[in-house]
mmCIF file of C-alpha atoms in Angstrom:
data_model
loop_
_atom_site.group_PDB
_atom_site.id
_atom_site.type_symbol
_atom_site.label_atom_id
_atom_site.label_comp_id
_atom_site.label_asym_id
_atom_site.label_seq_id
_atom_site.Cartn_x
_atom_site.Cartn_y
_atom_site.Cartn_z
ATOM 1 C CA MET K 1 115.531 95.815 44.588
ATOM 2 C CA LEU K 2 112.185 94.930 46.084
ATOM 3 C CA ASN K 3 113.359 91.476 47.119
ATOM 4 C CA ARG K 4 116.371 93.015 48.850
ATOM 5 C CA VAL K 5 114.119 95.487 50.627
ATOM 6 C CA ASN K 6 111.794 92.721 51.801
ATOM 7 C CA LYS K 7 114.797 90.751 52.975
ATOM 8 C CA TYR K 8 116.102 93.765 54.864
ATOM 9 C CA PHE K 9 112.777 94.296 56.649
ATOM 10 C CA PHE K 10 112.484 90.566 57.340
ATOM 11 C CA THR K 11 116.006 90.302 58.783
ATOM 12 C CA ASN K 12 115.356 93.123 61.240
ATOM 13 C CA PHE K 13 112.026 91.550 62.157
ATOM 14 C CA ILE K 14 113.555 88.112 62.810
ATOM 15 C CA ASP K 15 116.215 89.591 65.086
ATOM 16 C CA ASN K 16 113.542 91.206 67.252
ATOM 17 C CA LEU K 17 111.289 88.158 67.093
ATOM 18 C CA LEU K 18 113.926 85.726 68.336
ATOM 19 C CA SER K 19 114.945 87.850 71.318
ATOM 20 C CA LEU K 20 111.363 88.500 72.452
ATOM 21 C CA PHE K 21 110.088 84.997 71.701
ATOM 22 C CA LEU K 22 112.897 83.289 73.602
ATOM 23 C CA THR K 23 112.260 85.531 76.615
ATOM 24 C CA LEU K 24 108.515 84.836 76.653
ATOM 25 C CA PHE K 25 109.135 81.163 75.956
ATOM 26 C CA LEU K 26 111.424 80.916 78.978
ATOM 27 C CA ILE K 27 108.951 82.694 81.282
ATOM 28 C CA VAL K 28 105.979 80.573 80.215
ATOM 29 C CA SER K 29 108.107 77.414 80.396
ATOM 30 C CA ILE K 30 108.943 78.164 84.023
ATOM 31 C CA VAL K 31 105.230 78.432 84.806
ATOM 32 C CA PHE K 32 104.589 75.065 83.149
ATOM 33 C CA PHE K 33 107.595 73.540 84.921
ATOM 34 C CA ILE K 34 105.984 74.502 88.238
ATOM 35 C CA ASN K 35 102.709 72.866 87.183
ATOM 36 C CA ILE K 36 104.538 69.694 86.148
ATOM 37 C CA ALA K 37 106.404 69.663 89.453
ATOM 38 C CA ARG K 38 103.072 69.457 91.279
ATOM 39 C CA ILE K 39 102.470 66.069 89.680
ATOM 40 C CA THR K 40 105.333 64.653 91.720
ATOM 41 C CA SER K 41 103.185 65.124 94.839
ATOM 42 C CA TYR K 42 101.163 62.029 93.900
ATOM 43 C CA VAL K 43 103.229 60.052 91.359
ATOM 44 C CA GLU K 44 106.928 59.331 91.029
ATOM 45 C CA ILE K 45 108.596 60.412 87.785
ATOM 46 C CA SER K 46 112.192 60.442 86.624
ATOM 47 C CA PHE K 47 114.005 63.383 85.056
ATOM 48 C CA LEU K 48 113.503 61.979 81.543
ATOM 49 C CA GLU K 49 109.793 61.529 82.240
ATOM 50 C CA PHE K 50 109.695 65.107 83.490
ATOM 51 C CA ILE K 51 111.114 66.243 80.136
ATOM 52 C CA LYS K 52 108.574 64.027 78.349
ATOM 53 C CA LEU K 53 105.715 65.722 80.182
ATOM 54 C CA TYR K 54 107.204 69.088 79.264
ATOM 55 C CA SER K 55 107.315 68.080 75.576
ATOM 56 C CA PHE K 56 103.573 67.342 75.727
ATOM 57 C CA LEU K 57 103.049 70.976 76.752
ATOM 58 C CA LEU K 58 105.242 72.542 74.056
ATOM 59 C CA PRO K 59 102.339 73.156 71.597
ATOM 60 C CA GLN K 60 100.482 75.038 74.317
ATOM 61 C CA ILE K 61 103.554 77.118 75.167
ATOM 62 C CA LEU K 62 104.056 77.996 71.494
ATOM 63 C CA LEU K 63 100.429 79.093 71.153
ATOM 64 C CA PHE K 64 100.679 81.482 74.085
ATOM 65 C CA THR K 65 104.016 83.013 73.059
ATOM 66 C CA LEU K 66 104.546 83.018 69.284
ATOM 67 C CA PRO K 67 101.475 85.044 68.095
ATOM 68 C CA ILE K 68 102.089 87.782 70.664
ATOM 69 C CA SER K 69 105.811 87.791 69.909
ATOM 70 C CA PHE K 70 105.050 88.193 66.202
ATOM 71 C CA PHE K 71 102.906 91.293 66.695
ATOM 72 C CA VAL K 72 105.159 93.031 69.202
ATOM 73 C CA SER K 73 108.362 92.191 67.299
ATOM 74 C CA LEU K 74 107.010 93.357 63.955
ATOM 75 C CA THR K 75 105.841 96.631 65.471
ATOM 76 C CA MET K 76 109.132 97.324 67.215
ATOM 77 C CA SER K 77 111.328 96.328 64.251
ATOM 78 C CA ILE K 78 109.407 98.617 61.872
ATOM 79 C CA PHE K 79 109.469 101.412 64.446
ATOM 80 C CA LYS K 80 113.229 101.011 64.846
ATOM 81 C CA LEU K 81 113.699 101.454 61.086
ATOM 82 C CA SER K 82 111.402 104.479 61.164
ATOM 83 C CA ARG K 83 113.355 105.974 64.055
ATOM 84 C CA ASP K 84 116.521 105.712 61.977
ATOM 85 C CA ASN K 85 114.630 107.187 58.987
ATOM 86 C CA GLU K 86 115.417 104.064 56.945
ATOM 87 C CA SER K 87 111.799 103.197 56.180
ATOM 88 C CA ILE K 88 111.134 106.765 54.988
ATOM 89 C CA VAL K 89 114.084 106.581 52.621
ATOM 90 C CA ILE K 90 112.948 103.201 51.309
ATOM 91 C CA PHE K 91 109.442 104.502 50.584
ATOM 92 C CA THR K 92 110.895 107.594 48.952
ATOM 93 C CA LEU K 93 112.850 105.328 46.577
ATOM 94 C CA GLY K 94 109.662 103.626 45.428
ATOM 95 C CA LYS K 95 108.813 100.943 47.951
ATOM 96 C CA SER K 96 105.056 100.919 48.590
ATOM 97 C CA PRO K 97 103.525 100.292 52.046
ATOM 98 C CA VAL K 98 100.981 98.092 50.260
ATOM 99 C CA GLU K 99 103.768 95.789 49.055
ATOM 100 C CA LEU K 100 105.171 95.683 52.570
ATOM 101 C CA SER K 101 101.743 94.861 54.019
ATOM 102 C CA ILE K 102 101.282 92.037 51.493
ATOM 103 C CA PHE K 103 104.713 90.633 52.285
ATOM 104 C CA PHE K 104 104.176 90.536 56.044
ATOM 105 C CA GLY K 105 100.511 89.632 55.555
ATOM 106 C CA VAL K 106 101.567 86.419 53.812
ATOM 107 C CA ILE K 107 103.971 85.646 56.675
ATOM 108 C CA ALA K 108 101.227 86.355 59.221
ATOM 109 C CA GLY K 109 98.799 84.155 57.293
ATOM 110 C CA ILE K 110 101.249 81.238 57.218
ATOM 111 C CA LEU K 111 101.972 81.649 60.926
ATOM 112 C CA SER K 112 98.255 81.774 61.768
ATOM 113 C CA LEU K 113 97.629 78.640 59.715
ATOM 114 C CA LEU K 114 100.426 76.808 61.528
ATOM 115 C CA MET K 115 99.098 78.004 64.872
ATOM 116 C CA LEU K 116 95.598 76.783 63.958
ATOM 117 C CA LEU K 117 96.972 73.328 63.196
ATOM 118 C CA ASN K 118 98.928 73.488 66.427
ATOM 119 C CA ALA K 119 95.936 74.588 68.523
ATOM 120 C CA LEU K 120 93.154 72.491 66.972
ATOM 121 C CA VAL K 121 95.031 69.301 66.103
ATOM 122 C CA LEU K 122 98.379 68.961 67.865
ATOM 123 C CA MET K 123 97.414 70.398 71.253
ATOM 124 C CA PRO K 124 94.428 68.058 71.862
ATOM 125 C CA TYR K 125 96.554 65.039 70.984
ATOM 126 C CA MET K 126 99.347 66.199 73.272
ATOM 127 C CA GLN K 127 96.907 66.902 76.113
ATOM 128 C CA ASP K 128 95.448 63.425 75.684
ATOM 129 C CA LEU K 129 98.929 61.860 75.766
ATOM 130 C CA ASN K 130 99.756 63.911 78.841
ATOM 131 C CA ALA K 131 96.625 62.732 80.692
ATOM 132 C CA LYS K 132 97.178 59.109 79.687
ATOM 133 C CA PHE K 133 100.822 59.237 80.718
ATOM 134 C CA ILE K 134 99.893 60.493 84.188
ATOM 135 C CA GLU K 135 97.230 57.790 84.536
ATOM 136 C CA TYR K 136 99.759 55.224 83.389
ATOM 137 C CA LYS K 137 102.217 56.370 86.048
ATOM 138 C CA LYS K 138 99.501 56.052 88.675
ATOM 139 C CA THR K 139 98.952 52.412 87.748
ATOM 140 C CA ARG K 140 102.626 51.450 87.410
ATOM 141 C CA PHE K 141 104.259 53.134 90.368
ATOM 142 C CA SER K 142 103.601 53.650 94.049
ATOM 143 C CA LEU K 143 101.839 56.668 95.371
ATOM 144 C CA ASN K 144 104.376 59.311 96.301
ATOM 145 C CA ILE K 145 103.337 60.329 99.815
ATOM 146 C CA ARG K 146 105.710 62.878 101.282
ATOM 147 C CA PRO K 147 106.117 62.440 105.055
ATOM 148 C CA GLY K 148 105.351 65.488 107.142
ATOM 149 C CA GLU K 149 103.467 67.375 104.390
ATOM 150 C CA PHE K 150 99.807 68.396 104.606
ATOM 151 C CA GLY K 151 97.313 68.708 101.725
ATOM 152 C CA GLN K 152 98.252 65.470 99.895
ATOM 153 C CA LYS K 153 95.454 63.358 98.428
ATOM 154 C CA PHE K 154 94.816 59.669 97.864
ATOM 155 C CA GLY K 155 91.577 59.312 95.911
ATOM 156 C CA ASN K 156 88.933 61.182 97.918
ATOM 157 C CA TRP K 157 91.061 61.193 101.074
ATOM 158 C CA TYR K 158 93.427 63.801 102.412
ATOM 159 C CA ILE K 159 96.414 61.921 103.781
ATOM 160 C CA PHE K 160 99.216 62.700 106.227
ATOM 161 C CA ALA K 161 102.101 60.469 107.303
ATOM 162 C CA SER K 162 104.606 61.506 109.929
ATOM 163 C CA ASP K 163 107.533 59.429 108.633
ATOM 164 C CA LYS K 164 108.621 56.724 106.176
ATOM 165 C CA ASN K 165 110.921 53.764 106.685
ATOM 166 C CA GLN K 166 113.136 53.773 103.627
ATOM 167 C CA ALA K 167 114.136 50.121 104.117
ATOM 168 C CA SER K 168 110.629 48.621 104.382
ATOM 169 C CA LEU K 169 108.816 51.470 102.525
ATOM 170 C CA GLU K 170 106.341 51.550 105.416
ATOM 171 C CA TYR K 171 104.671 54.822 106.384
ATOM 172 C CA GLU K 172 104.279 55.633 110.073
ATOM 173 C CA ASN K 173 101.427 57.374 111.936
ATOM 174 C CA ILE K 174 99.007 57.793 109.033
ATOM 175 C CA VAL K 175 95.972 60.084 109.238
ATOM 176 C CA LEU K 176 93.250 60.101 106.574
ATOM 177 C CA TYR K 177 90.424 62.635 106.372
ATOM 178 C CA SER K 178 87.486 62.785 103.975
ATOM 179 C CA PRO K 179 84.629 65.322 104.125
ATOM 180 C CA PHE K 180 81.220 64.524 102.628
ATOM 181 C CA ILE K 181 77.790 66.165 102.483
ATOM 182 C CA ASN K 182 76.421 65.051 105.840
ATOM 183 C CA GLY K 183 79.605 64.704 107.833
ATOM 184 C CA GLU K 184 83.270 63.724 107.933
ATOM 185 C CA ARG K 185 85.375 60.591 108.142
ATOM 186 C CA LEU K 186 88.655 60.262 109.984
ATOM 187 C CA ILE K 187 91.024 57.293 110.077
ATOM 188 C CA ILE K 188 94.068 57.073 112.329
ATOM 189 C CA SER K 189 96.561 54.250 111.823
ATOM 190 C CA SER K 190 99.888 53.323 113.339
ATOM 191 C CA GLY K 191 101.323 52.683 109.878
ATOM 192 C CA GLY K 192 100.809 51.211 106.433
ATOM 193 C CA HIS K 193 102.108 50.811 102.914
ATOM 194 C CA VAL K 194 100.997 51.240 99.292
ATOM 195 C CA GLU K 195 100.288 48.254 97.045
ATOM 196 C CA ASN K 196 99.701 48.056 93.306
ATOM 197 C CA LYS K 197 97.532 45.155 92.157
ATOM 198 C CA ASP K 198 96.423 44.926 88.529
ATOM 199 C CA GLY K 199 96.807 48.650 88.048
ATOM 200 C CA THR K 200 94.834 49.614 91.163
ATOM 201 C CA LEU K 201 96.625 51.442 93.956
ATOM 202 C CA SER K 202 95.648 50.448 97.486
ATOM 203 C CA LEU K 203 96.678 51.799 100.858
ATOM 204 C CA VAL K 204 97.045 48.957 103.371
ATOM 205 C CA LEU K 205 96.719 50.246 106.939
ATOM 206 C CA ASP K 206 97.835 48.518 110.118
ATOM 207 C CA LYS K 207 96.162 48.688 113.511
ATOM 208 C CA GLY K 208 94.157 51.839 114.101
ATOM 209 C CA SER K 209 90.730 53.423 114.574
ATOM 210 C CA PHE K 210 88.128 55.200 112.469
ATOM 211 C CA TYR K 211 85.584 57.927 113.190
ATOM 212 C CA ASP K 212 82.421 58.498 111.138
ATOM 213 C CA ILE K 213 81.233 61.940 112.231
ATOM 214 C CA GLY K 214 77.658 62.770 111.216
ATOM 215 C CA GLN K 215 75.522 65.785 112.002
ATOM 216 C CA LYS K 216 73.716 63.918 114.795
ATOM 217 C CA ASN K 217 75.555 60.642 115.329
ATOM 218 C CA TRP K 218 79.165 59.533 115.685
ATOM 219 C CA GLN K 219 80.427 56.065 114.883
ATOM 220 C CA VAL K 220 83.727 54.922 116.338
ATOM 221 C CA GLY K 221 85.508 51.659 115.609
ATOM 222 C CA GLU K 222 88.864 49.921 115.587
ATOM 223 C CA PHE K 223 90.603 47.685 113.034
ATOM 224 C CA GLU K 224 93.604 45.423 112.773
ATOM 225 C CA ASN K 225 93.988 45.821 109.003
ATOM 226 C CA LEU K 226 92.195 48.098 106.558
ATOM 227 C CA ILE K 227 92.586 48.402 102.783
ATOM 228 C CA ILE K 228 91.582 51.609 100.971
ATOM 229 C CA SER K 229 91.659 51.477 97.164
ATOM 230 C CA SER K 230 92.112 54.492 94.932
ATOM 231 C CA THR K 231 89.041 55.574 92.951
ATOM 232 C CA THR K 232 91.224 56.502 89.961
ATOM 233 C CA LYS K 233 90.340 54.420 86.889
ATOM 234 C CA PRO K 234 92.814 54.668 84.015
ATOM 235 C CA GLU K 235 91.488 54.721 80.468
ATOM 236 C CA LEU K 236 94.677 53.991 78.585
ATOM 237 C CA LEU K 237 93.037 51.898 75.867
ATOM 238 C CA GLU K 238 90.571 54.523 74.767
ATOM 239 C CA ASP K 239 91.422 55.900 71.329
ATOM 240 C CA PHE K 240 91.510 59.645 70.929
ATOM 241 C CA ASP K 241 88.849 61.119 68.625
ATOM 242 C CA LEU K 242 89.609 64.699 67.552
ATOM 243 C CA ILE K 243 86.090 65.386 66.224
ATOM 244 C CA LYS K 244 84.521 64.011 69.387
ATOM 245 C CA TYR K 245 86.923 66.106 71.440
ATOM 246 C CA TRP K 246 85.901 69.413 69.873
ATOM 247 C CA SER K 247 82.218 68.397 69.686
ATOM 248 C CA ASN K 248 82.100 68.345 73.467
ATOM 249 C CA PRO K 249 80.194 71.493 74.626
ATOM 250 C CA LYS K 250 82.658 71.812 77.496
ATOM 251 C CA LYS K 251 85.396 72.519 74.932
ATOM 252 C CA ALA K 252 83.568 75.459 73.325
ATOM 253 C CA ARG K 253 85.484 77.971 75.440
ATOM 254 C CA ASP K 254 88.844 76.411 74.569
ATOM 255 C CA LEU K 255 87.903 76.299 70.877
ATOM 256 C CA CYS K 256 87.159 80.018 70.815
ATOM 257 C CA ILE K 257 90.206 81.067 72.833
ATOM 258 C CA TYR K 258 92.719 78.890 71.002
ATOM 259 C CA THR K 259 91.377 79.741 67.538
ATOM 260 C CA LEU K 260 91.431 83.491 68.116
ATOM 261 C CA ILE K 261 94.921 83.400 69.621
ATOM 262 C CA ALA K 262 96.099 81.422 66.582
ATOM 263 C CA LEU K 263 94.532 84.028 64.258
ATOM 264 C CA PHE K 264 96.069 86.946 66.136
ATOM 265 C CA PRO K 265 99.109 87.370 63.808
ATOM 266 C CA LEU K 266 96.834 87.802 60.789
ATOM 267 C CA ALA K 267 94.444 90.050 62.705
ATOM 268 C CA SER K 268 97.231 92.304 63.997
ATOM 269 C CA VAL K 269 99.715 92.563 61.115
ATOM 270 C CA LEU K 270 98.282 95.864 59.834
ATOM 271 C CA PHE K 271 98.195 97.222 63.384
ATOM 272 C CA ALA K 272 101.930 96.506 63.610
ATOM 273 C CA LEU K 273 102.659 98.353 60.344
ATOM 274 C CA ARG K 274 100.423 101.246 61.320
ATOM 275 C CA PHE K 275 102.100 101.782 64.696
ATOM 276 C CA GLY K 276 105.620 101.037 63.468
ATOM 277 C CA LEU K 277 105.703 103.207 60.343
ATOM 278 C CA VAL K 278 106.051 106.751 61.681
ATOM 279 C CA VAL K 279 107.823 109.955 60.867
ATOM 280 C CA TYR K 280 110.046 109.982 63.918
ATOM 281 C CA ARG K 281 110.570 113.714 63.826
ATOM 282 C CA TYR K 282 106.870 114.215 64.690
ATOM 283 C CA GLU K 283 106.069 110.952 66.524
ATOM 284 C CA GLN K 284 108.705 110.205 69.139
ATOM 285 C CA ARG K 285 106.525 108.646 71.822
ATOM 286 C CA GLY K 286 106.837 105.140 70.447
ATOM 287 C CA PRO K 287 104.154 102.533 69.824
ATOM 288 C CA TYR K 288 104.220 100.998 73.307
ATOM 289 C CA ALA K 289 100.826 102.255 74.484
ATOM 290 C CA SER K 290 99.198 101.342 71.168
ATOM 291 C CA VAL K 291 100.637 97.811 71.300
ATOM 292 C CA PHE K 292 99.327 97.330 74.820
ATOM 293 C CA LEU K 293 95.903 98.701 73.837
ATOM 294 C CA VAL K 294 95.580 96.292 70.905
ATOM 295 C CA LEU K 295 96.579 93.311 73.051
ATOM 296 C CA PHE K 296 94.203 94.365 75.811
ATOM 297 C CA ALA K 297 91.237 94.959 73.481
ATOM 298 C CA TYR K 298 91.759 91.734 71.506
ATOM 299 C CA PHE K 299 92.016 89.495 74.553
ATOM 300 C CA ILE K 300 89.118 91.218 76.277
ATOM 301 C CA GLY K 301 87.089 90.411 73.147
ATOM 302 C CA ILE K 302 88.209 86.786 73.407
ATOM 303 C CA LEU K 303 87.094 86.548 77.032
ATOM 304 C CA LEU K 304 83.741 88.218 76.357
ATOM 305 C CA PHE K 305 82.805 85.792 73.565
ATOM 306 C CA ALA K 306 84.731 82.731 74.753
ATOM 307 C CA LYS K 307 81.577 80.703 75.398
ATOM 308 C CA LEU K 308 80.124 81.469 71.943
ATOM 309 C CA PRO K 309 82.721 80.270 69.416
ATOM 310 C CA ALA K 310 80.319 80.377 66.448
ATOM 311 C CA VAL K 311 79.794 84.097 67.079
ATOM 312 C CA GLY K 312 82.967 85.102 68.885
ATOM 313 C CA ILE K 313 85.543 83.754 66.428
ATOM 314 C CA PRO K 314 84.333 85.617 63.295
ATOM 315 C CA LEU K 315 83.217 88.681 65.257
ATOM 316 C CA VAL K 316 86.434 89.299 67.189
ATOM 317 C CA PHE K 317 88.724 88.424 64.274
ATOM 318 C CA LEU K 318 86.855 90.514 61.686
ATOM 319 C CA ALA K 319 86.499 93.447 64.095
ATOM 320 C CA ALA K 320 90.255 93.433 64.754
ATOM 321 C CA PHE K 321 91.188 93.040 61.092
ATOM 322 C CA ALA K 322 88.721 95.720 59.944
ATOM 323 C CA SER K 323 90.004 98.136 62.580
ATOM 324 C CA SER K 324 93.608 97.509 61.578
ATOM 325 C CA PHE K 325 92.789 97.984 57.886
ATOM 326 C CA TYR K 326 91.009 101.288 58.624
ATOM 327 C CA LEU K 327 93.913 102.625 60.708
ATOM 328 C CA PHE K 328 96.487 101.434 58.156
ATOM 329 C CA LYS K 329 94.628 103.060 55.285
ATOM 330 C CA ARG K 330 94.060 106.305 57.141
ATOM 331 C CA GLY K 331 97.423 106.591 58.891
ATOM 332 C CA ILE K 332 99.822 105.048 56.335
ATOM 333 C CA LEU K 333 98.447 104.932 52.802
ATOM 334 C CA ARG K 334 97.467 108.598 52.895
ATOM 335 C CA ARG K 335 100.934 109.656 54.050
ATOM 336 C CA PHE K 336 103.352 107.454 52.112
#
């Protein structure tokens, strides 16, 4: 009987989880697709390479969608059963809320553990592969300069080309601009092309002029040919060290944020049961405001302590779990 009841609750939960998760997954994926598309402004990638870059970001997408989907879906599935008075009947027949909390607590614990492995192990490796892949593309293919577009960069230079000869791959009417502390540099060329020598991209410019504009002095000159090399230095042979990665003080914020997001299912499971298990005759407003409040408070806590992972991780997680246990005990265990 109890196994059938657990299965019944779980089936309703999975139905809600899949619909919400797929929706969030699609929305977040679109955002990441836009970010990947920006890479094509300076390197050329094929459709299959585009999909490969997207696969490197899948662990990050899962981290930002699955824990939230778990909490919201569990709350809404339990509330739906309460609205139909099914949960009340089940508890009347002997099912204990404690047993239900243990059942979903185990599921939340497993999910949090998987999300921790995803956030602390898989994500850094995927981010490293993503960075190395982009650097690799920079060394193997030509710079993708789009004629007629402003805001493109080549190393420390902003670059503009009016047109491109598709037959000779020569760019026409090239303008380069680079600001620095004490002035600006401007190069105007009639044309040029991109070369790749030993993994270093170079922009070879034809006849033109340059302007070195200082605060007090200007220098003006002309050239027949000018080569500008990219300052990008690929580090494809460097092995990835997970311990070294997380030991970097600059990663403290990421460590705190990712860990607490991964632990969110375990921290929120009792909140979901507390807000979902209601006597619908007296509580018809729904758990929507409560769900939003929990999400808002938890993520505000993450942002407040993001730079102090040693303090923020146990503090935010234990505060959320203790609050959920108090509300569950007071609002559920005393009534059912």
